[in-house]
Amino acid sequence: MKIFYLALVTVLFFSHPCFSTEPLSPIDQRYVERLSIGGPTTIRDVAKSIYRSEQANTQVLDVAAEVLMRDYQVAIDNTQIDALAWVIKALALADTNRYQVILAEVAENASHRKIAKYARKMQDDDLPEGPAYEPGSVVLADYEPDQASPVAGASAATESNREVHPITIVREGMSIQEAYDLVGYPTSEHTYQTGKQWIPFNYKGGDIRRQAALYKGQGRIVFSNTSRYSNSWRVLEVLVDEAETGYP
């Protein structure tokens, strides 16, 4: 009987999301590394990518949750505050109530009203029951890469040695630099305007330009501009085509 209970406890322990031994995908591995070593701008960009791709790995969200718990009472400048607001939005992608307890705590004790507002907004009492995330159960240092990556300021040699993946790994909502970090630079690129350029009330100017990154023998990645006031591009779609010549 003791052996039975020991086996049961072991199974439950390692089946808990915090202790999943399933290897992370290359994208998710990059996410946890950038969250663990990145500053506010990097954390914001990762959280945006997670939220816009609508694909949330529990291990990644746990790391994001630990970053939130580390910073929510000390964030004071606009970049830090904005980064944590996006982290909270990313945590809302969870399909259980795993992060609801910490969102309630953040809503009550956050250093800035914007962080508290987003924490309150993203609380949801209707989510299915699940094991709650326990602050401190993730050690951020465990996710730091063994060697410096471009996120931490790597050398050109380190950058050239990075593994390059096929374009099929790219997710909608990724930033252009994030996509290029994963799949390398394209054979060629070309930019063109869309019909939204001429919509009278499109004040923000989103998706008025698109940029196609052509990869010979693979296809193309299409990026869309997020605003006329910035040079930010996000993945709109990935078109797989083995007959792609790589040139417009």
Short mmCIF file of C-alpha atoms in Angstrom, two decimals:
data_model
loop_
_atom_site.label_atom_id
_atom_site.label_comp_id
_atom_site.label_asym_id
_atom_site.label_seq_id
_atom_site.Cartn_x
_atom_site.Cartn_y
_atom_site.Cartn_z
CA MET A 1 0.00 0.00 0.00
CA LYS A 2 2.86 2.39 0.82
CA ILE A 3 4.39 1.68 -2.57
CA PHE A 4 1.04 2.46 -4.23
CA TYR A 5 0.72 5.84 -2.49
CA LEU A 6 4.34 6.72 -3.22
CA ALA A 7 3.80 5.97 -6.89
CA LEU A 8 0.60 8.03 -6.91
CA VAL A 9 2.29 11.04 -5.31
CA THR A 10 5.17 10.80 -7.79
CA VAL A 11 2.81 10.75 -10.75
CA LEU A 12 0.82 13.71 -9.45
CA PHE A 13 3.99 15.68 -8.68
CA PHE A 14 5.51 15.32 -12.12
CA SER A 15 2.19 15.76 -13.92
CA HIS A 16 1.76 19.18 -12.29
CA PRO A 17 2.37 21.94 -14.92
CA CYS A 18 5.18 23.44 -12.86
CA PHE A 19 7.14 20.22 -13.09
CA SER A 20 6.45 19.27 -16.71
CA THR A 21 9.46 17.55 -18.22
CA GLU A 22 8.23 18.00 -21.78
CA PRO A 23 10.89 19.93 -23.71
CA LEU A 24 10.03 23.45 -24.76
CA SER A 25 9.73 24.32 -28.43
CA PRO A 26 12.47 26.60 -29.83
CA ILE A 27 10.03 29.51 -29.68
CA ASP A 28 9.03 28.87 -26.07
CA GLN A 29 12.67 28.33 -25.09
CA ARG A 30 13.45 31.77 -26.47
CA TYR A 31 10.49 33.22 -24.58
CA VAL A 32 11.59 31.91 -21.19
CA GLU A 33 15.18 32.99 -21.76
CA ARG A 34 14.13 36.51 -22.76
CA LEU A 35 11.70 36.81 -19.86
CA SER A 36 14.31 35.65 -17.34
CA ILE A 37 17.17 37.90 -18.47
CA GLY A 38 15.39 40.72 -20.28
CA GLY A 39 14.66 44.26 -19.22
CA PRO A 40 11.23 45.89 -19.41
CA THR A 41 11.27 46.38 -23.19
CA THR A 42 12.15 42.74 -23.83
CA ILE A 43 9.54 41.51 -21.34
CA ARG A 44 6.91 43.70 -23.00
CA ASP A 45 7.78 42.41 -26.47
CA VAL A 46 7.64 38.76 -25.39
CA ALA A 47 4.33 39.26 -23.61
CA LYS A 48 2.92 40.98 -26.69
CA SER A 49 3.99 38.09 -28.90
CA ILE A 50 2.45 35.53 -26.55
CA TYR A 51 -0.81 37.48 -26.33
CA ARG A 52 -1.12 38.16 -30.06
CA SER A 53 -0.24 34.62 -31.10
CA GLU A 54 -2.84 33.30 -28.61
CA GLN A 55 -0.58 30.29 -27.96
CA ALA A 56 0.33 29.98 -24.30
CA ASN A 57 2.56 27.23 -22.91
CA THR A 58 2.05 26.79 -19.16
CA GLN A 59 5.80 26.70 -18.48
CA VAL A 60 6.20 30.01 -20.30
CA LEU A 61 3.26 31.56 -18.47
CA ASP A 62 4.71 30.41 -15.14
CA VAL A 63 7.92 32.27 -15.91
CA ALA A 64 5.87 35.34 -16.89
CA ALA A 65 3.90 35.03 -13.65
CA GLU A 66 7.11 34.95 -11.62
CA VAL A 67 8.36 38.08 -13.43
CA LEU A 68 5.06 39.78 -12.55
CA MET A 69 5.35 38.81 -8.89
CA ARG A 70 8.94 40.00 -8.81
CA ASP A 71 8.19 43.43 -10.28
CA TYR A 72 4.59 44.44 -9.62
CA GLN A 73 5.38 46.36 -6.42
CA VAL A 74 8.51 48.08 -7.72
CA ALA A 75 7.57 49.11 -11.29
CA ILE A 76 7.63 52.90 -11.50
CA ASP A 77 8.48 54.04 -15.03
CA ASN A 78 6.19 53.81 -18.04
CA THR A 79 8.11 51.03 -19.78
CA GLN A 80 8.07 48.80 -16.69
CA ILE A 81 4.38 49.45 -16.13
CA ASP A 82 3.50 48.79 -19.77
CA ALA A 83 5.53 45.57 -19.74
CA LEU A 84 3.66 44.21 -16.72
CA ALA A 85 0.30 45.19 -18.21
CA TRP A 86 1.13 43.03 -21.24
CA VAL A 87 2.30 40.19 -18.97
CA ILE A 88 -1.08 40.28 -17.23
CA LYS A 89 -2.86 40.16 -20.60
CA ALA A 90 -0.74 37.15 -21.57
CA LEU A 91 -1.59 35.35 -18.30
CA ALA A 92 -5.27 35.76 -19.17
CA LEU A 93 -4.74 33.23 -21.99
CA ALA A 94 -4.56 30.43 -19.43
CA ASP A 95 -7.39 27.92 -19.84
CA THR A 96 -7.79 27.40 -16.07
CA ASN A 97 -7.88 29.67 -13.03
CA ARG A 98 -4.17 28.99 -12.40
CA TYR A 99 -3.19 32.68 -12.15
CA GLN A 100 -6.35 34.15 -10.64
CA VAL A 101 -4.97 34.24 -7.07
CA ILE A 102 -1.91 36.24 -8.05
CA LEU A 103 -3.99 38.56 -10.25
CA ALA A 104 -6.14 39.31 -7.21
CA GLU A 105 -3.02 40.07 -5.17
CA VAL A 106 -1.62 42.32 -7.90
CA ALA A 107 -4.95 44.14 -8.20
CA GLU A 108 -4.84 44.84 -4.47
CA ASN A 109 -1.18 45.74 -3.99
CA ALA A 110 0.33 46.91 -7.30
CA SER A 111 2.61 49.93 -7.21
CA HIS A 112 0.74 51.63 -10.06
CA ARG A 113 -2.96 51.91 -10.80
CA LYS A 114 -2.53 50.79 -14.43
CA ILE A 115 -1.08 47.46 -13.33
CA ALA A 116 -3.87 47.07 -10.76
CA LYS A 117 -6.48 47.98 -13.37
CA TYR A 118 -5.31 45.32 -15.82
CA ALA A 119 -5.10 42.71 -13.05
CA ARG A 120 -8.72 43.43 -12.06
CA LYS A 121 -9.83 43.44 -15.70
CA MET A 122 -8.28 40.05 -16.43
CA GLN A 123 -9.77 38.27 -13.41
CA ASP A 124 -12.30 35.64 -14.44
CA ASP A 125 -14.35 33.62 -11.95
CA ASP A 126 -15.74 31.36 -14.69
CA LEU A 127 -12.49 29.62 -15.62
CA PRO A 128 -12.22 25.87 -14.94
CA GLU A 129 -10.57 24.85 -11.69
CA GLY A 130 -6.88 24.00 -11.76
CA PRO A 131 -3.78 24.04 -9.54
CA ALA A 132 -2.94 27.62 -8.57
CA TYR A 133 0.45 29.06 -9.42
CA GLU A 134 2.59 29.42 -6.30
CA PRO A 135 4.91 32.46 -6.32
CA GLY A 136 8.52 31.37 -5.95
CA SER A 137 7.96 27.95 -7.51
CA VAL A 138 9.85 29.14 -10.59
CA VAL A 139 13.48 30.20 -10.23
CA LEU A 140 14.15 32.64 -13.05
CA ALA A 141 17.89 32.00 -12.94
CA ASP A 142 17.22 28.40 -13.99
CA TYR A 143 16.02 29.66 -17.37
CA GLU A 144 18.99 31.86 -18.15
CA PRO A 145 20.94 30.60 -21.19
CA ASP A 146 24.32 29.02 -20.53
CA GLN A 147 25.99 31.44 -22.90
CA ALA A 148 25.06 35.01 -23.74
CA SER A 149 22.42 35.28 -26.44
CA PRO A 150 21.65 38.26 -28.68
CA VAL A 151 19.08 39.29 -26.07
CA ALA A 152 21.90 39.78 -23.60
CA GLY A 153 24.24 41.31 -26.15
CA ALA A 154 25.95 38.44 -27.90
CA SER A 155 28.83 38.74 -30.29
CA ALA A 156 28.41 38.40 -34.05
CA ALA A 157 30.05 34.98 -33.84
CA THR A 158 27.45 33.74 -31.37
CA GLU A 159 24.68 35.10 -33.59
CA SER A 160 26.06 33.28 -36.65
CA ASN A 161 26.11 29.98 -34.74
CA ARG A 162 22.43 30.14 -33.77
CA GLU A 163 20.25 27.32 -35.06
CA VAL A 164 18.07 28.38 -37.98
CA HIS A 165 14.58 26.89 -38.22
CA PRO A 166 12.17 26.56 -41.17
CA ILE A 167 9.64 29.35 -41.62
CA THR A 168 6.81 27.03 -40.56
CA ILE A 169 7.86 27.61 -36.94
CA VAL A 170 6.89 31.29 -37.10
CA ARG A 171 3.65 32.31 -35.37
CA GLU A 172 1.22 35.07 -36.26
CA GLY A 173 1.77 38.12 -34.05
CA MET A 174 5.55 37.75 -33.69
CA SER A 175 7.71 40.81 -34.20
CA ILE A 176 9.85 40.96 -37.32
CA GLN A 177 13.09 40.68 -35.35
CA GLU A 178 11.78 37.73 -33.38
CA ALA A 179 10.92 35.92 -36.60
CA TYR A 180 14.34 36.65 -38.12
CA ASP A 181 16.06 35.44 -34.95
CA LEU A 182 14.35 32.08 -35.42
CA VAL A 183 14.50 31.54 -39.17
CA GLY A 184 17.32 33.79 -40.33
CA TYR A 185 17.18 36.63 -42.82
CA PRO A 186 15.27 36.12 -46.09
CA THR A 187 16.58 35.71 -49.60
CA SER A 188 14.94 39.04 -50.41
CA GLU A 189 12.29 41.46 -49.15
CA HIS A 190 9.82 43.85 -50.65
CA THR A 191 7.37 46.35 -49.16
CA TYR A 192 4.02 47.45 -50.56
CA GLN A 193 1.00 49.53 -49.57
CA THR A 194 -2.47 48.19 -48.84
CA GLY A 195 -5.88 49.70 -49.53
CA LYS A 196 -6.10 50.74 -45.88
CA GLN A 197 -3.74 53.57 -46.78
CA TRP A 198 -6.75 55.41 -48.23
CA ILE A 199 -9.32 54.80 -45.48
CA PRO A 200 -10.18 58.33 -44.18
CA PHE A 201 -10.60 57.45 -40.51
CA ASN A 202 -7.70 55.02 -40.15
CA TYR A 203 -5.97 57.45 -37.82
CA LYS A 204 -3.56 54.96 -36.29
CA GLY A 205 -2.47 53.76 -39.71
CA GLY A 206 -2.25 50.05 -38.88
CA ASP A 207 -1.75 47.62 -41.78
CA ILE A 208 -1.28 50.36 -44.36
CA ARG A 209 2.01 48.74 -45.37
CA ARG A 210 3.13 45.17 -45.62
CA GLN A 211 6.54 43.61 -46.01
CA ALA A 212 7.07 40.22 -47.58
CA ALA A 213 10.16 38.25 -46.58
CA LEU A 214 10.87 35.69 -49.31
CA TYR A 215 12.72 32.47 -48.50
CA LYS A 216 13.88 30.44 -51.48
CA GLY A 217 12.42 26.94 -51.44
CA GLN A 218 10.28 27.63 -48.35
CA GLY A 219 7.78 30.41 -49.04
CA ARG A 220 7.29 33.82 -47.52
CA ILE A 221 6.46 35.58 -44.27
CA VAL A 222 4.16 38.58 -44.56
CA PHE A 223 4.53 41.33 -41.96
CA SER A 224 2.12 44.19 -41.31
CA ASN A 225 2.96 47.58 -39.83
CA THR A 226 1.30 48.22 -36.46
CA SER A 227 1.09 52.02 -36.74
CA ARG A 228 2.01 54.86 -39.08
CA TYR A 229 3.84 56.43 -36.13
CA SER A 230 6.32 53.61 -35.55
CA ASN A 231 8.53 51.22 -37.47
CA SER A 232 7.06 48.16 -35.74
CA TRP A 233 6.14 45.10 -37.84
CA ARG A 234 4.26 41.96 -36.79
CA VAL A 235 3.74 38.64 -38.58
CA LEU A 236 0.43 38.66 -40.44
CA GLU A 237 0.71 35.25 -42.13
CA VAL A 238 3.17 32.58 -43.25
CA LEU A 239 2.74 31.30 -46.80
CA VAL A 240 4.50 27.97 -47.34
CA ASP A 241 5.57 27.37 -50.96
CA GLU A 242 8.43 25.07 -51.89
CA ALA A 243 8.44 26.62 -55.37
CA GLU A 244 9.26 30.07 -53.98
CA THR A 245 12.16 31.52 -55.99
CA GLY A 246 13.14 33.96 -53.27
CA TYR A 247 12.76 37.03 -55.46
CA PRO A 248 9.77 39.30 -56.20
#
